[in-house]
Structure formats: structure tokens, C-alpha cells
Short mmCIF file of C-alpha atoms in Angstrom, two decimals:
data_model
loop_
_atom_site.label_atom_id
_atom_site.label_comp_id
_atom_site.label_asym_id
_atom_site.label_seq_id
_atom_site.Cartn_x
_atom_site.Cartn_y
_atom_site.Cartn_z
CA MET A 1194 48.13 58.33 75.67
CA GLN A 1195 51.35 56.39 74.29
CA THR A 1196 54.10 58.66 72.42
CA ILE A 1197 55.23 57.22 69.19
CA ALA A 1198 58.17 58.26 67.14
CA ILE A 1199 57.87 57.59 63.11
CA ILE A 1200 61.30 57.91 61.15
CA GLY A 1201 60.87 58.30 57.68
CA GLY A 1202 58.06 60.41 55.70
CA GLY A 1203 57.49 58.02 52.81
CA ILE A 1204 54.20 56.16 52.26
CA ALA A 1205 55.07 53.93 55.14
CA GLY A 1206 55.83 56.49 57.68
CA MET A 1207 52.78 58.86 56.45
CA GLY A 1208 50.24 55.91 56.66
CA ALA A 1209 51.33 54.99 60.09
CA ALA A 1210 51.21 58.36 61.41
CA TRP A 1211 47.70 59.16 59.98
CA LEU A 1212 46.48 55.72 61.37
CA LEU A 1213 47.68 56.41 64.65
CA ARG A 1214 46.97 60.07 64.72
CA ASP A 1215 43.76 59.80 66.97
CA SER A 1216 45.14 56.99 69.36
CA ALA A 1217 48.54 57.97 70.16
CA GLU A 1218 50.70 61.51 70.43
CA VAL A 1219 52.57 60.83 67.12
CA THR A 1220 55.65 62.64 66.10
CA LEU A 1221 56.99 62.00 62.14
CA PHE A 1222 60.38 62.47 61.50
CA GLU A 1223 61.85 63.21 57.85
CA GLY A 1224 65.43 63.97 56.83
CA ALA A 1225 64.30 65.51 53.83
CA ASP A 1226 62.52 68.95 53.69
CA LYS A 1227 59.28 67.63 52.82
CA LEU A 1228 57.13 64.29 53.26
CA GLY A 1229 56.86 62.01 50.59
CA GLY A 1230 59.81 59.60 49.93
CA HIS A 1231 59.41 58.15 46.52
CA VAL A 1232 56.59 60.75 45.83
CA CYS A 1233 58.28 63.36 43.68
CA THR A 1234 56.04 65.55 41.62
CA ILE A 1235 58.18 68.02 39.61
CA MET A 1236 56.46 71.49 38.57
CA ASP A 1237 57.33 72.18 35.03
CA GLY A 1238 55.66 75.75 35.26
CA ALA A 1239 51.97 74.94 36.37
CA GLN A 1240 52.28 71.33 35.01
CA PRO A 1241 52.89 68.70 37.74
CA VAL A 1242 54.72 65.70 36.63
CA ASP A 1243 55.21 62.49 38.63
CA THR A 1244 58.65 60.83 38.68
CA GLY A 1245 58.90 58.38 41.53
CA PHE A 1246 55.41 57.03 42.25
CA ILE A 1247 53.26 57.27 39.47
CA VAL A 1248 50.41 54.40 39.13
CA ALA A 1249 48.15 52.21 41.31
CA ASN A 1250 45.41 50.02 39.96
CA ASP A 1251 41.99 48.97 41.14
CA ARG A 1252 42.84 45.32 42.10
CA ASN A 1253 46.08 45.32 43.90
CA TYR A 1254 46.09 48.47 45.79
CA PRO A 1255 43.10 48.05 48.14
CA CYS A 1256 44.91 49.97 51.13
CA PHE A 1257 45.93 52.84 48.96
CA ASN A 1258 42.70 53.22 47.11
CA ARG A 1259 40.79 53.33 50.46
CA PHE A 1260 43.59 55.96 51.87
CA LEU A 1261 42.97 58.21 49.07
CA ASP A 1262 39.32 58.08 49.32
CA GLU A 1263 39.79 58.92 53.33
CA LEU A 1264 41.88 61.80 52.08
CA GLY A 1265 39.73 63.07 49.67
CA VAL A 1266 42.14 62.92 46.87
CA ALA A 1267 40.94 62.20 43.45
CA THR A 1268 42.23 59.64 40.57
CA GLN A 1269 42.00 59.54 36.74
CA PRO A 1270 42.07 56.24 34.62
CA SER A 1271 45.45 55.42 32.93
CA ASP A 1272 47.12 52.51 31.47
CA MET A 1273 50.23 50.31 31.60
CA SER A 1274 50.89 49.53 27.85
CA PHE A 1275 54.24 48.18 27.27
CA GLY A 1276 56.51 48.66 24.53
CA VAL A 1277 60.01 47.48 23.42
CA SER A 1278 62.85 48.90 21.51
CA ILE A 1279 66.23 46.94 21.05
CA GLY A 1280 69.04 47.52 19.42
CA ASN A 1281 68.50 51.14 18.56
CA GLY A 1282 65.03 50.46 17.17
CA ALA A 1283 66.21 47.22 15.40
CA ILE A 1284 63.07 45.09 16.71
CA GLU A 1285 60.16 47.42 18.10
CA TRP A 1286 56.86 46.20 19.56
CA ALA A 1287 54.15 47.03 21.59
CA GLY A 1288 51.78 44.75 23.75
CA ASP A 1289 48.30 46.74 23.95
CA SER A 1290 47.08 45.42 20.54
CA PRO A 1291 47.70 42.71 18.08
CA ALA A 1292 48.37 45.19 15.21
CA LYS A 1293 51.24 46.84 17.61
CA LEU A 1294 52.63 43.23 17.98
CA PHE A 1295 53.77 43.65 14.42
CA ALA A 1296 54.00 47.40 14.25
CA GLN A 1297 57.58 46.89 12.90
CA PRO A 1298 57.72 45.50 9.11
CA GLY A 1299 59.01 42.24 8.91
CA LEU A 1300 58.17 40.79 12.65
CA ALA A 1301 55.29 39.03 11.10
CA ARG A 1302 58.24 37.02 8.87
CA ASP A 1303 60.51 36.69 12.26
CA PRO A 1304 60.42 33.17 13.55
CA ALA A 1305 61.83 34.15 16.90
CA HIS A 1306 59.04 36.87 17.51
CA TRP A 1307 56.26 34.25 16.73
CA ARG A 1308 58.26 32.01 19.18
CA MET A 1309 57.97 34.65 21.71
CA ILE A 1310 54.24 34.96 21.37
CA VAL A 1311 53.89 31.24 21.59
CA ASP A 1312 56.09 31.44 24.66
CA ILE A 1313 54.11 34.04 26.46
CA LEU A 1314 51.04 31.92 26.33
CA ARG A 1315 52.61 28.65 27.26
CA PHE A 1316 54.46 30.43 30.21
CA ASN A 1317 51.31 31.89 31.42
CA ARG A 1318 49.32 28.35 31.10
CA ARG A 1319 52.10 26.88 33.16
CA ALA A 1320 52.52 29.46 35.71
CA LYS A 1321 48.78 29.39 36.47
CA ARG A 1322 48.66 25.56 36.64
CA MET A 1323 51.33 25.59 39.13
CA LEU A 1324 49.79 28.34 41.31
CA ALA A 1325 46.84 26.73 41.28
CA ALA A 1326 47.95 23.39 42.44
CA ASP A 1327 50.32 25.10 44.69
CA ARG A 1328 53.40 23.54 43.36
CA VAL A 1329 55.80 26.01 42.47
CA PRO A 1330 59.35 24.66 42.23
CA ASP A 1331 62.03 26.06 44.65
CA MET A 1332 64.41 27.72 42.12
CA ALA A 1333 65.10 30.90 40.32
CA LEU A 1334 63.24 32.29 37.51
CA GLY A 1335 66.24 32.10 35.25
CA GLU A 1336 66.37 28.24 36.04
CA PHE A 1337 62.92 27.88 35.57
CA LEU A 1338 63.02 29.52 31.84
CA ASP A 1339 66.24 27.33 30.88
CA HIS A 1340 64.90 23.94 32.28
CA HIS A 1341 61.47 24.67 30.27
CA ARG A 1342 63.37 25.56 27.38
CA PHE A 1343 61.58 28.97 26.95
CA SER A 1344 63.21 30.68 23.94
CA GLU A 1345 65.72 33.49 24.49
CA ALA A 1346 63.45 35.75 22.25
CA PHE A 1347 60.73 35.16 25.09
CA ALA A 1348 63.17 36.17 27.83
CA ALA A 1349 64.89 39.13 26.11
CA ARG A 1350 62.25 40.75 24.12
CA TYR A 1351 59.41 40.15 26.76
CA LEU A 1352 59.59 38.77 30.35
CA LEU A 1353 62.80 40.04 31.46
CA PRO A 1354 62.21 43.42 30.00
CA MET A 1355 58.71 43.82 31.63
CA ALA A 1356 59.90 42.55 34.98
CA ALA A 1357 63.31 44.78 34.71
CA ALA A 1358 60.56 47.80 34.42
CA ILE A 1359 58.21 46.88 37.49
CA TRP A 1360 61.01 46.17 39.69
CA SER A 1361 63.78 48.91 38.39
CA THR A 1362 66.32 46.04 38.37
CA PRO A 1363 68.65 45.10 35.80
CA THR A 1364 67.41 41.81 33.44
CA ALA A 1365 70.59 39.78 35.15
CA GLU A 1366 69.04 40.34 38.94
CA ILE A 1367 65.46 39.45 37.59
CA ARG A 1368 66.72 35.73 36.27
CA ARG A 1369 67.84 35.12 39.83
CA PHE A 1370 64.66 36.45 41.35
CA PRO A 1371 62.85 33.28 43.33
CA LEU A 1372 60.21 31.74 40.91
CA ALA A 1373 57.38 31.58 43.64
CA ALA A 1374 57.49 35.21 44.40
CA PHE A 1375 57.63 36.53 40.95
CA LEU A 1376 54.67 34.32 39.64
CA HIS A 1377 52.35 35.17 42.57
CA PHE A 1378 53.43 38.83 41.71
CA PHE A 1379 52.44 38.45 38.28
CA ASP A 1380 49.34 36.42 38.92
CA ASN A 1381 48.22 39.18 41.20
CA HIS A 1382 48.70 42.00 38.73
CA GLY A 1383 46.86 39.96 36.26
CA LEU A 1384 49.92 39.74 34.34
CA LEU A 1385 49.34 36.22 33.52
CA ASP A 1386 46.15 37.14 31.49
CA VAL A 1387 46.08 38.23 28.26
CA ARG A 1388 42.54 39.88 29.09
CA ASP A 1389 40.75 40.86 32.27
CA ARG A 1390 43.76 43.23 33.27
CA PRO A 1391 43.03 45.67 36.28
CA GLN A 1392 42.53 49.19 35.68
CA TRP A 1393 45.20 51.78 36.35
CA HIS A 1394 44.88 55.14 38.04
CA THR A 1395 47.11 58.20 38.63
CA VAL A 1396 46.66 60.94 41.37
CA VAL A 1397 44.88 64.01 39.83
CA GLY A 1398 47.22 66.68 40.00
CA GLY A 1399 50.12 64.63 40.64
CA SER A 1400 50.86 62.21 43.57
CA HIS A 1401 52.10 64.85 45.58
CA ALA A 1402 48.27 66.10 46.14
CA TYR A 1403 47.83 63.06 48.64
CA VAL A 1404 51.40 63.83 50.37
CA HIS A 1405 50.00 67.43 50.67
CA ALA A 1406 46.75 65.96 52.14
CA VAL A 1407 48.30 64.13 54.98
CA ALA A 1408 50.79 66.79 55.61
CA ALA A 1409 47.73 69.19 56.18
CA MET A 1410 45.93 66.47 58.50
CA LEU A 1411 49.02 65.64 60.66
CA GLY A 1412 49.83 69.44 61.12
CA ASP A 1413 52.63 70.05 63.63
CA ARG A 1414 53.36 66.77 64.23
CA VAL A 1415 55.34 66.90 61.20
CA ARG A 1416 59.24 67.42 61.61
CA CYS A 1417 60.64 67.81 58.29
CA ALA A 1418 64.27 68.57 57.90
CA THR A 1419 65.18 66.64 61.08
CA PRO A 1420 67.72 63.51 60.36
CA ILE A 1421 67.94 61.15 63.22
CA GLN A 1422 71.26 60.40 64.21
CA ARG A 1423 71.03 57.24 66.42
CA VAL A 1424 67.83 55.47 68.41
CA ARG A 1425 68.66 53.29 71.52
CA ARG A 1426 66.11 51.69 73.50
CA GLN A 1427 65.71 52.17 77.41
CA ALA A 1428 64.28 50.39 80.25
CA ASP A 1429 60.94 52.89 80.18
CA GLY A 1430 61.10 53.46 76.18
CA VAL A 1431 63.10 54.18 73.35
CA THR A 1432 65.60 57.33 72.92
CA VAL A 1433 65.56 59.24 69.64
CA ILE A 1434 68.85 61.62 69.00
CA THR A 1435 68.64 64.08 65.87
CA GLU A 1436 71.68 64.83 64.05
CA ARG A 1437 71.06 68.54 65.71
CA GLY A 1438 71.76 66.65 69.16
CA ARG A 1439 68.37 66.93 70.56
CA THR A 1440 67.44 63.83 72.68
CA LEU A 1441 63.93 62.83 72.69
CA HIS A 1442 61.89 60.12 74.56
CA PHE A 1443 59.20 57.87 73.34
CA ASP A 1444 57.31 54.90 74.54
CA GLN A 1445 57.35 53.37 70.76
CA VAL A 1446 59.55 54.02 67.65
CA ILE A 1447 58.38 52.72 64.10
CA PHE A 1448 61.24 52.90 61.71
CA ALA A 1449 59.62 53.63 58.20
CA CYS A 1450 62.74 53.72 56.41
CA HIS A 1451 64.67 51.46 54.36
CA ALA A 1452 66.09 48.44 56.37
CA ASP A 1453 69.66 49.48 55.80
CA THR A 1454 69.19 52.67 57.27
CA THR A 1455 67.18 51.29 60.44
CA ALA A 1456 70.49 48.95 61.08
CA ARG A 1457 72.67 52.01 60.90
CA LEU A 1458 70.26 54.21 63.27
CA LEU A 1459 69.51 51.34 66.12
CA VAL A 1460 72.86 51.42 67.66
CA ASP A 1461 71.64 48.50 70.09
CA ALA A 1462 70.46 46.34 67.52
CA GLU A 1463 70.42 42.38 68.81
CA PRO A 1464 72.02 39.81 66.67
CA LEU A 1465 68.48 38.60 65.29
CA GLU A 1466 67.65 42.14 64.45
CA ARG A 1467 70.97 42.63 62.44
CA ALA A 1468 70.75 39.56 60.49
CA LEU A 1469 67.29 40.31 59.26
CA LEU A 1470 67.75 43.72 58.68
CA GLY A 1471 71.27 42.92 57.03
CA SER A 1472 69.60 40.65 54.69
CA PHE A 1473 67.97 43.74 52.52
CA SER A 1474 69.94 45.47 49.89
CA PHE A 1475 69.34 48.28 47.96
CA GLN A 1476 70.11 49.59 44.48
CA PRO A 1477 70.68 53.01 43.63
CA ASN A 1478 68.62 54.26 40.35
CA ARG A 1479 68.55 57.46 38.48
CA ALA A 1480 65.31 59.02 37.05
CA VAL A 1481 65.63 61.88 34.63
CA LEU A 1482 62.48 63.87 33.61
CA HIS A 1483 62.99 65.26 30.31
CA SER A 1484 61.33 66.00 26.75
CA ASP A 1485 63.92 64.44 24.40
CA ALA A 1486 62.31 61.76 22.21
CA SER A 1487 65.34 60.41 21.07
CA LEU A 1488 64.74 57.93 24.16
CA MET A 1489 61.77 56.79 22.81
CA PRO A 1490 60.94 53.86 20.47
CA LYS A 1491 61.90 54.98 16.55
CA ARG A 1492 58.11 54.26 15.37
CA ARG A 1493 55.89 56.59 17.05
CA ARG A 1494 52.98 53.84 17.04
CA VAL A 1495 54.93 51.85 19.59
CA TRP A 1496 55.13 54.27 22.11
CA SER A 1497 53.74 53.00 25.19
CA SER A 1498 53.19 54.09 28.69
CA TRP A 1499 56.34 52.05 29.93
CA ASN A 1500 58.82 51.93 27.20
CA TYR A 1501 61.71 49.22 27.59
CA GLN A 1502 64.95 49.86 25.91
CA ALA A 1503 67.86 47.46 25.52
CA ASP A 1504 71.38 47.96 23.56
CA ARG A 1505 71.03 44.34 22.12
CA ALA A 1506 68.69 41.16 21.62
CA GLY A 1507 70.73 38.81 23.64
CA ILE A 1508 70.39 38.56 27.38
CA SER A 1509 74.43 38.41 27.73
CA GLY A 1510 75.97 41.58 28.74
CA GLN A 1511 72.58 43.60 27.72
CA ARG A 1512 71.84 47.06 28.98
CA VAL A 1513 68.73 47.87 29.83
CA ALA A 1514 66.70 51.36 30.75
CA VAL A 1515 62.97 52.26 30.70
CA THR A 1516 61.41 55.46 29.47
CA TYR A 1517 57.99 56.09 30.77
CA TRP A 1518 55.84 58.49 28.53
CA MET A 1519 53.96 60.74 31.30
CA ASN A 1520 51.61 62.43 28.75
CA ARG A 1521 49.80 59.01 28.44
CA LEU A 1522 50.44 57.96 32.08
CA GLN A 1523 49.17 61.22 33.48
CA SER A 1524 46.69 62.50 30.68
CA ILE A 1525 49.03 65.31 30.02
CA ARG A 1526 47.58 67.37 27.12
CA GLY A 1527 49.69 70.12 25.41
CA PRO A 1528 52.33 70.47 22.89
CA ARG A 1529 55.31 69.53 25.35
CA GLU A 1530 55.90 65.71 25.75
CA TYR A 1531 57.35 64.44 29.06
CA PHE A 1532 59.48 61.62 29.62
CA VAL A 1533 60.72 59.69 32.88
CA SER A 1534 63.62 57.93 31.86
CA LEU A 1535 65.29 55.38 34.51
CA ASN A 1536 68.89 54.62 34.16
CA PRO A 1537 68.87 55.64 30.57
CA LEU A 1538 71.39 54.24 28.20
CA ALA A 1539 71.99 57.46 26.62
CA GLU A 1540 71.81 60.88 28.06
CA PRO A 1541 69.08 63.11 26.89
CA ASP A 1542 69.54 66.38 25.32
CA PRO A 1543 70.68 68.76 28.45
CA ALA A 1544 68.69 71.69 26.94
CA GLN A 1545 65.42 69.36 27.28
CA VAL A 1546 66.04 67.95 31.09
CA ILE A 1547 63.74 69.20 33.54
CA ALA A 1548 65.08 67.28 36.69
CA ASP A 1549 67.40 64.79 37.39
CA ILE A 1550 66.52 62.41 40.45
CA GLY A 1551 68.00 59.77 42.55
CA TYR A 1552 66.22 56.66 44.04
CA SER A 1553 66.78 53.75 45.91
CA HIS A 1554 64.94 50.48 45.50
CA PRO A 1555 65.00 47.03 47.42
CA VAL A 1556 66.75 43.93 45.81
CA PHE A 1557 64.36 40.99 46.12
CA ASP A 1558 66.92 37.98 46.32
CA ARG A 1559 66.37 34.86 48.26
CA ALA A 1560 67.91 36.14 51.38
CA ALA A 1561 65.88 39.31 51.36
CA LEU A 1562 62.45 36.96 50.80
CA ALA A 1563 63.68 34.66 53.49
CA ALA A 1564 64.07 37.59 56.03
CA GLN A 1565 60.62 39.02 55.21
CA LYS A 1566 58.96 35.54 56.74
CA ARG A 1567 60.81 36.16 59.96
CA LEU A 1568 60.27 39.81 60.32
CA HIS A 1569 57.60 39.13 62.88
CA GLU A 1570 60.11 37.90 65.46
CA ILE A 1571 61.82 41.25 65.73
CA GLN A 1572 58.44 43.61 65.87
CA GLY A 1573 58.00 45.47 68.84
CA ASN A 1574 61.05 44.18 70.36
CA GLY A 1575 61.88 46.74 73.13
CA GLY A 1576 59.15 49.02 71.50
CA VAL A 1577 61.07 49.18 68.11
CA TRP A 1578 58.74 48.28 65.01
CA HIS A 1579 59.46 48.10 61.23
CA ALA A 1580 57.59 48.97 58.13
CA GLY A 1581 58.26 49.98 54.54
CA ALA A 1582 57.58 48.96 50.89
CA TRP A 1583 60.73 46.44 51.05
CA CYS A 1584 58.48 44.35 53.56
CA GLY A 1585 56.64 43.26 50.50
CA TYR A 1586 57.21 43.79 47.00
CA GLY A 1587 58.49 47.42 47.05
CA PHE A 1588 55.52 49.27 45.80
CA HIS A 1589 53.36 51.85 47.45
CA GLU A 1590 50.65 49.37 48.63
CA ASP A 1591 53.34 47.36 50.41
CA GLY A 1592 54.55 50.30 52.26
CA LEU A 1593 51.05 51.33 53.45
CA ALA A 1594 49.92 47.62 54.17
CA ALA A 1595 53.20 47.10 56.35
CA ALA A 1596 52.35 50.56 58.31
CA THR A 1597 48.56 49.19 58.78
CA ARG A 1598 50.03 45.91 60.56
CA VAL A 1599 52.16 47.95 62.41
CA ALA A 1600 49.52 50.43 63.74
CA GLY A 1601 47.20 47.93 64.25
CA ALA A 1602 49.45 46.24 66.54
CA LEU A 1603 49.43 49.61 68.46
CA GLY A 1604 45.89 49.91 68.56
CA ALA A 1605 45.00 51.95 65.67
CA GLN A 1606 41.94 50.77 63.70
CA ALA A 1607 42.31 50.91 59.81
CA PRO A 1608 39.25 52.05 57.79
CA TRP A 1609 40.73 49.12 55.13
CA PRO A 1610 41.59 45.36 55.58
CA GLY A 1611 45.13 45.05 56.86
#
């Protein structure tokens, strides 16, 4: 039975270890003191609140949904309603009902708001036609918006805020996103349809419930609090050296961490490996779990699962943030409100802050998307494999799908399509 080291205890590492657990001698290394990666469930007393990975849906997460079933982990319905607050409440609306589109008095008389609504329908129709004909031009999203004269209200009040919320990325970066990848993602997730959107759900008891289930099944094959210092290929396998100086030998190594981490650890990386891994960049994001409602829209009826905030209506120089209303997302009952603010524009009241967490998210520019198409050229090179959410669109499903492909190449049979 071959020996396999897996470096990184996020969704890709956990998924690969679980899939390979019966066909190989697996050791899962994680530098932190617990598994999970972007799964970070904070306990406020007896109340679990998610701050990293929060939701999945029934349409676009086939691997992950089946994974939860295999683990015996329950989910509950949620929603992905979307609210907007611009200029300290000067413009506010929500998208989950026609009435909330005009939740703010005066929007019904605002020509820019009506133009935004018309452009939403126009953008969706044009995008679906291009995708159906497989004729999406090779340009950035911003170029497309300018070329077809979509209004600034549409861009600044709807499309860019929604995308910024989804990818945890500033609006200026979203404008540089390759159009084809952007449209394919929006179409796959039902975001080009006003109706027939997927059903979202959250993990009962918080996302850490599934991490605990994986950890229990893997048992002593998990090595938490064990950072890796370097990895080097040998004639008869791969050597892994921990930061504590321990040298271990394996037949195969799966890097289930960010590409920049892999580039740092793999000391004998070949030029193509360095070029492809170096094409991926990552940006830090800060998530604050708190109960300060001043970071939500001013009008309570606009409160949604995702609440986008911008300091100004124009795109130029616009600063943005997103606040998730966890009571709605996780069906949390009780008098206390829970919010997760990503890169908040204003600091929440310190007395109401529960946790402050740092994350790192991939940036999907043209270089990264081009490199993704060539990752197969370095998979398995000298017994070294690569998996992670950065291999797809950056979401939990992408991480597990990447792990499924690698595990399949190493002989594992997944109970879901890979």
C-alpha cells in the first residue's frame, strides 16, 4: 500500500485524505492546531456561528453535498438574499422581492434605479445568448460593460457589488475579471435568472460539524500543529521535513494548500511548476464577527443574508465591504444579532466584537485562469500533486472537486462524480 502525505487540512486536504483512507497509508499534515482551513465556526457560549465557509447549494455543490451525506452531517435551508447600502444609507434596496427593490422612498422616482433594473434584465439576456452560442468575447468584464454601455447604476449598485461579495474582492478587481469565466460562474449558479435560483443550505450546528466528522474518521492519520518546512523529491519518493526538523518519506505528496505556499515549500520545483504556481496570487481579507447593527443597512426591511456597503455611488475610488446576517443565514433564533463583516468600512463597537479572523482568498485574473488550464501538465510530477479551491472558482466545491481528481488519479473511487 503506497504512502501519501497530504499538506493542508482545509476542504481539499480533508477530502483527499477521506477518499484515500482505505487505499493508501495517508498522513494529513496541518500547521494550525485544528483541521478546517476556511471553516471557522466560533462558539459564542452555546451558539455556533460560522465566519468563513457558510453556505452551499443544491445545484452547484454535488461533491460537497454527497460528502456531507457520506459523513452523516445534516443541513438546513438557507437563502442568499442580497441587500445594498450606499453612501451611509443614501441608497438602499434589496433583491428578494419587488417591494424591496423600492424599499427606500424615492427610488421609484429615480431614473438611475429604473435603468439599473432594465440593465439587469438586459445583461442577463445578452449573457445567456452568448453562452448558448459559445461566443463570449475574450475581454475583461469592465470592457464588456463599457462596450455595451451598461449604466454606472447597474455596475455600482448591482453587478459589481454582488460579485465583490461572492469573491471577497474589491470592485476594481472585479472589472478586470475575464468575462467568460465570470459569465459561466453566474450562469452555473442561477444568477442570470430572476427565477429558478438554487436552494442554499447551511450545516446544522455550524460548518465545524463536518470537520469534526472527518477528523473522527481519520483518527491518528491527522497531524495538527505540524507545519511543514520543505519538501524535496528523491529517486524513490518524496521527503517531507517538518518545522520541528523531523524527516519523513512518502511515495506521493499532495499539496492541498495555496499555490504560493506550495511554491515556497517545494524546494526543487521545476521551471514550469514555478511558472504555473507563481501565476496565482492571494489577497488577505479580514472577517469580524460582531453584534453591532450599525454596520447593516439603515432600513431594517433591507436587511438581507448578504449586505453590500459602499461609501459612494460612483465606481471610481469606491470602498466596499460586505456584512453577512448570520441569524438569517444559519436560522439563529434568540435576542442577539450576529453579523460577519468582511473588510468593514467602519470598525464595529469593540464591546460587541466576538472574534476577528484573517483569511486569504485567491485572485482570479487572466494569469491565474490561464495557469489553471495547464495544471494537468505538472500533476504527479515526481510524485507531487496539487489540489485546492484555487484550482476552480475558489469555493468549497472547487476544493473538493480538485481533491477528487487527484485522489482518482491515485486510485481512489469517489462516491460522487469527479
